[in-house]
Amino acid sequence: IGFSATTTLPVSLTSFTATKQGNGIQLNWCTASEKDNARFDILRSGDGSNFEKISSVAGNGNSSEIRNYNFTDVNPLPGINYYQLNQVDTDGKSSKSEIRAVNSGIKNIDFKVLTDINNNTKASVFSLTNAQVKLLIT
């Protein structure tokens, strides 16, 4: 006696990309169908192992049509950022996507002091945040 069962996955994720755009990282993903899809949690990591939730995007609940989603990480980490989607159903069950990695191009600390041939000294400072700071040179 043979037995066969057909299982329908709650969400059929067909693509997931992460690309650097300006100072941010653009995430795009697409689903072919959705069943009881509450949301997508956007997870980010600086080491590829320890992920934290940085945002959520609402799902479409139930759909048999192609759905496109996007999210821009406007404050990426310095260096390589690892992203993963955690799809959460209306009943709380979840499943994770594959991991995508992209280099933000941001250096952790960028402080340079240069002297030209005329003995003019110039300082260049890069900050991860746009804030006014005091620079004390002694």
Coordinates of C-alpha atoms in Angstrom, one line a residue:
I1 CA 0.0 0.0 0.0
G2 CA 1.5 3.3 -1.1
F3 CA 0.8 6.6 0.5
S4 CA 1.6 10.1 -0.9
A5 CA 1.0 13.5 0.6
T6 CA 1.3 16.9 -0.9
T7 CA 2.5 19.7 1.3
T8 CA 2.2 23.3 0.3
L9 CA 4.8 25.6 1.6
P10 CA 3.4 28.8 3.2
V11 CA 5.6 31.1 1.1
S12 CA 7.4 30.4 -2.2
L13 CA 10.4 32.8 -2.2
T14 CA 11.7 33.0 -5.8
S15 CA 14.5 35.5 -5.4
F16 CA 16.4 37.5 -2.7
T17 CA 19.2 40.0 -3.5
A18 CA 21.3 42.5 -1.6
T19 CA 23.1 45.3 -3.4
K20 CA 25.0 48.4 -2.4
Q21 CA 23.2 51.6 -3.4
G22 CA 24.8 54.9 -2.4
N23 CA 25.4 54.7 1.3
G24 CA 22.8 52.0 1.9
I25 CA 22.1 48.4 1.1
Q26 CA 19.0 47.6 -1.0
L27 CA 17.3 44.3 -0.4
N28 CA 14.8 42.9 -2.9
W29 CA 12.9 39.7 -2.8
C30 CA 10.0 38.1 -4.7
T31 CA 7.4 35.5 -3.8
A32 CA 5.4 33.4 -6.3
S33 CA 2.7 32.5 -3.7
E34 CA 1.9 33.1 -0.1
K35 CA -0.3 31.4 2.5
D36 CA -0.9 33.0 5.9
N37 CA 2.1 35.3 5.4
A38 CA 2.2 37.8 8.3
R39 CA 5.6 39.4 7.7
F40 CA 9.2 39.2 6.7
D41 CA 11.7 40.1 9.5
I42 CA 14.9 41.5 8.1
L43 CA 18.0 40.1 9.9
R44 CA 21.5 41.5 9.7
S45 CA 24.9 40.3 10.9
G46 CA 28.4 41.6 10.8
D47 CA 30.0 38.1 11.1
G48 CA 27.5 35.9 9.2
S49 CA 26.6 34.0 12.4
N50 CA 25.0 36.3 14.9
F51 CA 21.9 37.9 13.3
E52 CA 19.7 40.6 14.8
K53 CA 16.3 41.9 13.5
I54 CA 16.7 45.4 12.1
S55 CA 13.2 45.8 10.6
S56 CA 10.0 44.1 9.4
V57 CA 8.0 44.2 6.1
A58 CA 4.3 43.2 6.1
G59 CA 3.4 40.1 4.1
N60 CA 0.4 39.8 1.8
G61 CA -1.4 37.1 3.8
N62 CA -2.7 34.9 1.0
S63 CA -1.7 35.4 -2.6
S64 CA -1.3 33.2 -5.7
E65 CA 0.3 36.1 -7.6
I66 CA 3.9 37.3 -7.8
R67 CA 4.7 39.8 -5.1
N68 CA 7.8 42.0 -5.0
Y69 CA 9.2 43.4 -1.8
N70 CA 12.1 45.7 -0.9
F71 CA 13.8 47.3 2.0
T72 CA 16.8 49.7 2.2
D73 CA 19.2 49.5 5.1
V74 CA 20.2 53.1 5.5
N75 CA 22.6 52.4 8.3
P76 CA 24.7 49.4 7.2
L77 CA 27.6 48.1 9.2
P78 CA 31.1 48.8 8.2
G79 CA 32.6 46.2 5.9
I80 CA 30.6 43.1 4.9
N81 CA 26.9 42.9 5.9
Y82 CA 25.1 39.6 6.0
Y83 CA 21.3 39.6 5.5
Q84 CA 18.7 37.0 5.9
L85 CA 14.9 37.0 5.7
N86 CA 12.8 35.4 8.4
Q87 CA 9.3 34.8 7.0
V88 CA 6.7 34.6 9.8
D89 CA 3.3 33.0 9.4
T90 CA 0.1 34.3 11.0
D91 CA 0.4 31.4 13.5
G92 CA 3.9 32.4 14.5
K93 CA 5.8 29.7 12.6
S94 CA 8.8 30.9 10.7
S95 CA 11.4 29.9 8.2
K96 CA 14.7 31.6 7.2
S97 CA 16.0 32.3 3.7
E98 CA 19.5 31.8 2.4
I99 CA 22.1 34.4 3.5
R100 CA 23.2 37.3 1.2
A101 CA 26.4 39.2 1.8
V102 CA 27.4 42.6 0.5
N103 CA 30.2 45.0 1.3
S104 CA 28.9 48.4 2.4
G105 CA 32.2 50.1 1.5
I106 CA 32.1 51.8 4.9
K107 CA 35.3 51.7 7.0
N108 CA 35.0 51.3 10.7
I109 CA 37.2 54.3 11.5
D110 CA 38.7 56.5 8.9
F111 CA 41.0 59.2 10.3
K112 CA 43.8 60.5 8.2
V113 CA 46.4 63.2 8.9
L114 CA 48.4 64.2 5.8
T115 CA 51.3 66.7 5.3
D116 CA 52.0 68.0 1.9
I117 CA 55.4 69.2 0.5
N118 CA 54.8 72.7 1.8
N119 CA 54.3 71.4 5.4
N120 CA 50.6 72.1 5.3
T121 CA 48.7 69.6 7.5
K122 CA 45.3 68.3 6.7
A123 CA 43.0 66.1 8.7
S124 CA 40.2 64.0 7.3
V125 CA 37.7 62.3 9.5
F126 CA 34.9 59.8 8.5
S127 CA 32.0 59.1 10.8
L128 CA 29.3 56.5 10.6
T129 CA 26.7 59.0 11.7
N130 CA 26.0 62.5 10.5
A131 CA 26.6 64.5 13.7
Q132 CA 28.5 67.5 14.8
V133 CA 31.6 66.7 16.8
K134 CA 34.6 68.5 18.3
L135 CA 38.1 67.5 17.2
L136 CA 40.8 68.4 19.6
I137 CA 44.4 68.4 18.3
T138 CA 47.1 68.8 20.9

